[in-house]
Tab-separated table of C-alpha atoms and ligand atoms in Angstrom:
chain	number	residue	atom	x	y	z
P	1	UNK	CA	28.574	102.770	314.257
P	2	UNK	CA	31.684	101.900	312.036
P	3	UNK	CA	30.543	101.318	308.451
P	4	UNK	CA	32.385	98.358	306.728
P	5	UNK	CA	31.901	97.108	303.110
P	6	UNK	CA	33.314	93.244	302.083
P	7	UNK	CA	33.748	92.166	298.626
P	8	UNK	CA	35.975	90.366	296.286
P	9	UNK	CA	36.733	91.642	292.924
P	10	UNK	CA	38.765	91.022	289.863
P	11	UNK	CA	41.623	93.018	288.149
P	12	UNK	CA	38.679	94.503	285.636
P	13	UNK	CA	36.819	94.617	289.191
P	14	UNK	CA	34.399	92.125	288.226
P	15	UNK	CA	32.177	90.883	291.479
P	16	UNK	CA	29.603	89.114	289.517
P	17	UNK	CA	28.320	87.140	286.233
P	18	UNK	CA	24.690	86.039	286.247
P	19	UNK	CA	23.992	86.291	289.461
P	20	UNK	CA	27.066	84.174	289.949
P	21	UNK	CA	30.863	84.924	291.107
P	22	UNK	CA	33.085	85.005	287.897
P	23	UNK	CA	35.787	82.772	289.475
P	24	UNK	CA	35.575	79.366	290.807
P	25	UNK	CA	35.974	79.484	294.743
P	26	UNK	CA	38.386	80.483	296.878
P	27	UNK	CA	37.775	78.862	300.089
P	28	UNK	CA	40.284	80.958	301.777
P	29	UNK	CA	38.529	83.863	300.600
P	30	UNK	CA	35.311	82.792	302.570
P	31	UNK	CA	37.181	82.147	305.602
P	32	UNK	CA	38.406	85.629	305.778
P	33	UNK	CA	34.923	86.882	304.919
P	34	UNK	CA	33.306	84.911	308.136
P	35	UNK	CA	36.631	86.074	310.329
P	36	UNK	CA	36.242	89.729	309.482
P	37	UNK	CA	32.682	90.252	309.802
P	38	UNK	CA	32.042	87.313	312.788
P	39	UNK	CA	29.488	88.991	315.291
P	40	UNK	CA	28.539	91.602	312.640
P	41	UNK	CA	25.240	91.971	310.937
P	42	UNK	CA	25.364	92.511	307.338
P	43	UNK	CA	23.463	94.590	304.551
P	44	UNK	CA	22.992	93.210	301.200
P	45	UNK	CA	20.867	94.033	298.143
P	46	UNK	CA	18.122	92.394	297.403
P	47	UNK	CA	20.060	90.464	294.075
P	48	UNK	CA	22.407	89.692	296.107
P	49	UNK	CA	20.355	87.943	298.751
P	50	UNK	CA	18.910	86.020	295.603
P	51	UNK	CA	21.801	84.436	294.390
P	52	UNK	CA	23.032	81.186	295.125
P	53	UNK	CA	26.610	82.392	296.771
P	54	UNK	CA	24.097	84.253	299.537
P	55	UNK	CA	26.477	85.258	302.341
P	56	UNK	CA	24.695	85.885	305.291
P	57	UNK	CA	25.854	86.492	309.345
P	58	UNK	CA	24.551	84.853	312.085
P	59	UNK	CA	23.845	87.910	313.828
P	60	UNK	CA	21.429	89.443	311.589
P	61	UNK	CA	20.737	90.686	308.238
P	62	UNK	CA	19.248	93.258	306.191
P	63	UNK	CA	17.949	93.153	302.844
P	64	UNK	CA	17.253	96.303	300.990
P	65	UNK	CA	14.518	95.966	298.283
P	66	UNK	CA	11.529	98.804	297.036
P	67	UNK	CA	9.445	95.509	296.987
P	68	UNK	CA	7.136	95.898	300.051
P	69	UNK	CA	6.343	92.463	300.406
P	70	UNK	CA	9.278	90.305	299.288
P	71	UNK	CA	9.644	87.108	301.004
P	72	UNK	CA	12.385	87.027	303.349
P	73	UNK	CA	14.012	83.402	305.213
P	74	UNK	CA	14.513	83.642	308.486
P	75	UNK	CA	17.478	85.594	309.806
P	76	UNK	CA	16.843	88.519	307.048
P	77	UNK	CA	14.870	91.803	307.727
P	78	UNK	CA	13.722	93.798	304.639
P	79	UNK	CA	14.960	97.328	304.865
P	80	UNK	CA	13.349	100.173	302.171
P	81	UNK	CA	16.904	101.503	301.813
P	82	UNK	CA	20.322	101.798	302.767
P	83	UNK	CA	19.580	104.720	305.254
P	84	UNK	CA	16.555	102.478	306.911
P	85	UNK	CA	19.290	99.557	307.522
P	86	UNK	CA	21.505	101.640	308.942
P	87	UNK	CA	19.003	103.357	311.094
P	88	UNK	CA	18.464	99.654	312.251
P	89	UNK	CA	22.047	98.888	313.075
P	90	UNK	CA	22.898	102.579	314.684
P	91	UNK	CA	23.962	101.050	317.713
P	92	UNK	CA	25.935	98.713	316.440
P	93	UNK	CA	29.433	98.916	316.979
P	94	UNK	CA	30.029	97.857	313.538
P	95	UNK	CA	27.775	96.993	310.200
P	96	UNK	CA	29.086	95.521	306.700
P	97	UNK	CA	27.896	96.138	303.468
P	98	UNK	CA	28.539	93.250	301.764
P	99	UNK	CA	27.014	93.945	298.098
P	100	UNK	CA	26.465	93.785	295.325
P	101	UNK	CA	26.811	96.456	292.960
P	102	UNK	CA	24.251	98.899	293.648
P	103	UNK	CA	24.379	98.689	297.175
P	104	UNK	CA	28.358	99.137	297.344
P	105	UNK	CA	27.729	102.655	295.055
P	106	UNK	CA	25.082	103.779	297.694
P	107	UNK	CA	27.883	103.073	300.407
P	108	UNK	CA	30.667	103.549	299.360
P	109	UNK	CA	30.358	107.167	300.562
P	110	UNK	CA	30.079	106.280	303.951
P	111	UNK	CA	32.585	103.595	304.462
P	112	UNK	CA	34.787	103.823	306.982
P	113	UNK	CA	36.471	100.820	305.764
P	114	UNK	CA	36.929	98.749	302.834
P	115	UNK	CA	37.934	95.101	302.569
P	116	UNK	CA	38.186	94.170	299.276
P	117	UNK	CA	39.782	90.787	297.978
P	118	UNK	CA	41.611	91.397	294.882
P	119	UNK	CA	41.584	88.428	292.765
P	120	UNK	CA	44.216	88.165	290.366
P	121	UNK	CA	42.652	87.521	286.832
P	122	UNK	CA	40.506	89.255	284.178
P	123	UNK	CA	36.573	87.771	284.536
P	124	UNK	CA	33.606	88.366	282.323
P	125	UNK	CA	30.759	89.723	284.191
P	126	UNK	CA	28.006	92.396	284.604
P	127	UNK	CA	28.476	93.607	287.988
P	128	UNK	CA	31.461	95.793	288.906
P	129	UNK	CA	32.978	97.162	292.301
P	130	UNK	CA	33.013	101.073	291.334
P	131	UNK	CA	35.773	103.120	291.782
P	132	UNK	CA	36.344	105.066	294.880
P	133	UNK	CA	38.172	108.172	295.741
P	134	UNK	CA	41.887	106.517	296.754
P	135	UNK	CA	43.115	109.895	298.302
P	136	UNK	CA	40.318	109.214	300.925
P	137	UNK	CA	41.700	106.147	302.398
P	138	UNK	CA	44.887	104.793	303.256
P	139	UNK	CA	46.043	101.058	302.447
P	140	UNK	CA	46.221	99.676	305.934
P	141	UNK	CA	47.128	96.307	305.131
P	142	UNK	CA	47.742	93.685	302.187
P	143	UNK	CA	48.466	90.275	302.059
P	144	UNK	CA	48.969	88.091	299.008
P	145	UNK	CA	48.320	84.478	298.308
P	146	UNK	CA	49.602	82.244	295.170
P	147	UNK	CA	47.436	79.531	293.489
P	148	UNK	CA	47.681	75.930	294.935
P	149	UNK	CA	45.188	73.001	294.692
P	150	UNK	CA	42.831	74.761	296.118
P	151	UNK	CA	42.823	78.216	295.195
P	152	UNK	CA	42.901	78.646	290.860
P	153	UNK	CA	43.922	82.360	291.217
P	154	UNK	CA	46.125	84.092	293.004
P	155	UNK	CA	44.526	86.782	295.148
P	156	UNK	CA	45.458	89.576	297.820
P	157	UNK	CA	43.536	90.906	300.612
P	158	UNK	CA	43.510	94.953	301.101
P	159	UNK	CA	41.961	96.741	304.198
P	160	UNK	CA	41.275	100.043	303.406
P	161	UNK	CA	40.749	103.014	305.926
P	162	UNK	CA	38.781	106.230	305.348
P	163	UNK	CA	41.335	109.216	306.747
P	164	UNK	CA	39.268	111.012	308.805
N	201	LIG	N1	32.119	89.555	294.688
N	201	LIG	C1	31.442	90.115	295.687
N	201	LIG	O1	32.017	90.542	296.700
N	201	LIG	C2	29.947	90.224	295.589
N	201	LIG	C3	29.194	90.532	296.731
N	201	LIG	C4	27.811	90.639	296.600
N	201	LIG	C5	27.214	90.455	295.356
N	201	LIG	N2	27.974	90.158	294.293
N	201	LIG	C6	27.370	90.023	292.954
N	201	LIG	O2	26.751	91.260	292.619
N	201	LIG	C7	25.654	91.004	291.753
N	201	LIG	C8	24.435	91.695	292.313
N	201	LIG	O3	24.651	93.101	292.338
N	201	LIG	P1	23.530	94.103	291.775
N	201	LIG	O4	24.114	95.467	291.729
N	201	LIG	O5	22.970	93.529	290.529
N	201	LIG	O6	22.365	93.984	292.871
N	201	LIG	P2	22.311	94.288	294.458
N	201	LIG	O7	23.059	95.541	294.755
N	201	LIG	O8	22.664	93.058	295.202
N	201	LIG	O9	20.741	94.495	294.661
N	201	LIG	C9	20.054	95.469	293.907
N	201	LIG	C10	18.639	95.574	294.439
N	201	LIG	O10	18.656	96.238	295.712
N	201	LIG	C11	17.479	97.002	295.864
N	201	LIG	N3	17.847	98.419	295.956
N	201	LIG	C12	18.945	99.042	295.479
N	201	LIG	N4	18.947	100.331	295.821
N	201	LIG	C13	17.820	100.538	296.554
N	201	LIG	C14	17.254	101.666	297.202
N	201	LIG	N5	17.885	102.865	297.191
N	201	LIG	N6	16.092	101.522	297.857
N	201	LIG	C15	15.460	100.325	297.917
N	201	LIG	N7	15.948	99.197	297.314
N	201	LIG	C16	17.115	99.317	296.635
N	201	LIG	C17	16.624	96.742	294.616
N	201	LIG	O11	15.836	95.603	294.942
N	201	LIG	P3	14.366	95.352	294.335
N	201	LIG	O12	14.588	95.158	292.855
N	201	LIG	O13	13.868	94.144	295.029
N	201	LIG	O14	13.581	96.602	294.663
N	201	LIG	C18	17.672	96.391	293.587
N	201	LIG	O15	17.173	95.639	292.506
N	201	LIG	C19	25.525	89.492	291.674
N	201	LIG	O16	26.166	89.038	290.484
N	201	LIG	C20	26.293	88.986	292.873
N	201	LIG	O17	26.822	87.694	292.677
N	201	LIG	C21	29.324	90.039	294.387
């Protein structure tokens, strides 16, 4: 099972405010979201799964929470921890972490791959993407967008791959 995390940060790497992203949308930014994890299932925290930007996949989800009987919609599958959803998703041929805080320090470790979005801007907030070990991966790809109508930041998207 390759171990993937997805998220979009800021130049202060920012990834939330109140439960909320700290930048206006980026619709292109969702669009690479659903084409890089299509056909995956996804682990989130349980704050993430509570906020109104919810990502999900199609496939399947897990939501990791200590709170034995949270409420889950259907599609989501509590997990007790990061090591019970992966045990879930072992033979998958692919999993993505997908946030937030918390959940991307627990992982972060494992990852086999990173695909951050890199938003160009400095954002108020009170969740952060934490820092990981650079010497460990190598920048496999980046491509950068300017603002236009839709889009009020400029952003890039990296790919980063553990070397083994
Ligand atoms: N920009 C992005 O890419 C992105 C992506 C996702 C989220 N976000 C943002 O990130 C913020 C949320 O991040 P967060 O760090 O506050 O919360 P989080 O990581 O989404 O969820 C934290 C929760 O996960 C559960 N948890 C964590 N570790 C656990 C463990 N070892 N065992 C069992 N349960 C565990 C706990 O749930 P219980 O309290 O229920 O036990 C904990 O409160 C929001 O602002 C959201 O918008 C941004």
């Amino acid at each position: 099972m390759r171990i993937s995390l997805i998220a979009a940060m800021s130049e202060n790497r920012m990834i939330g405010n109140k439960s909320r992203l700290p930048w206006p949308s980026l619709p292109n930014d969702w669009a690479n979201f659903f084409k890089v994890t299509e056909g995956c299932r996804m682990i989130m925290g349980r704050k993430s799964y509570d906020t109104p930007d919810r990502l999900s996949s199609k496939v399947g989800n897990f939501v990791i929470t200590r709170q034995a009987d949270f409420p889950l919609e259907e599609g989501f599958t509590r997990a007790s921890s990061l090591e019970d959803a992966l045990e879930h998703c072992k033979n998958d041929k692919e999993v993505f972490v997908i946030g937030g805080e918390e959940i991307f320090r627990q992982a972060l470790p494992l990852a086999d791959c990173i695909h951050l979005t890199l938003v160009h801007g400095i954002f108020e907030g009170d969740a952060h993407f934490p820092e990981f070990p650079k010497e460990d991966y190598e920048l496999k790809s980046r491509q950068d967008f300017p603002t236009d109508e839709q889009h009020a930041f400029a952003y890039s998207f990296l790919v980063y791959e553990r070397i083994s």
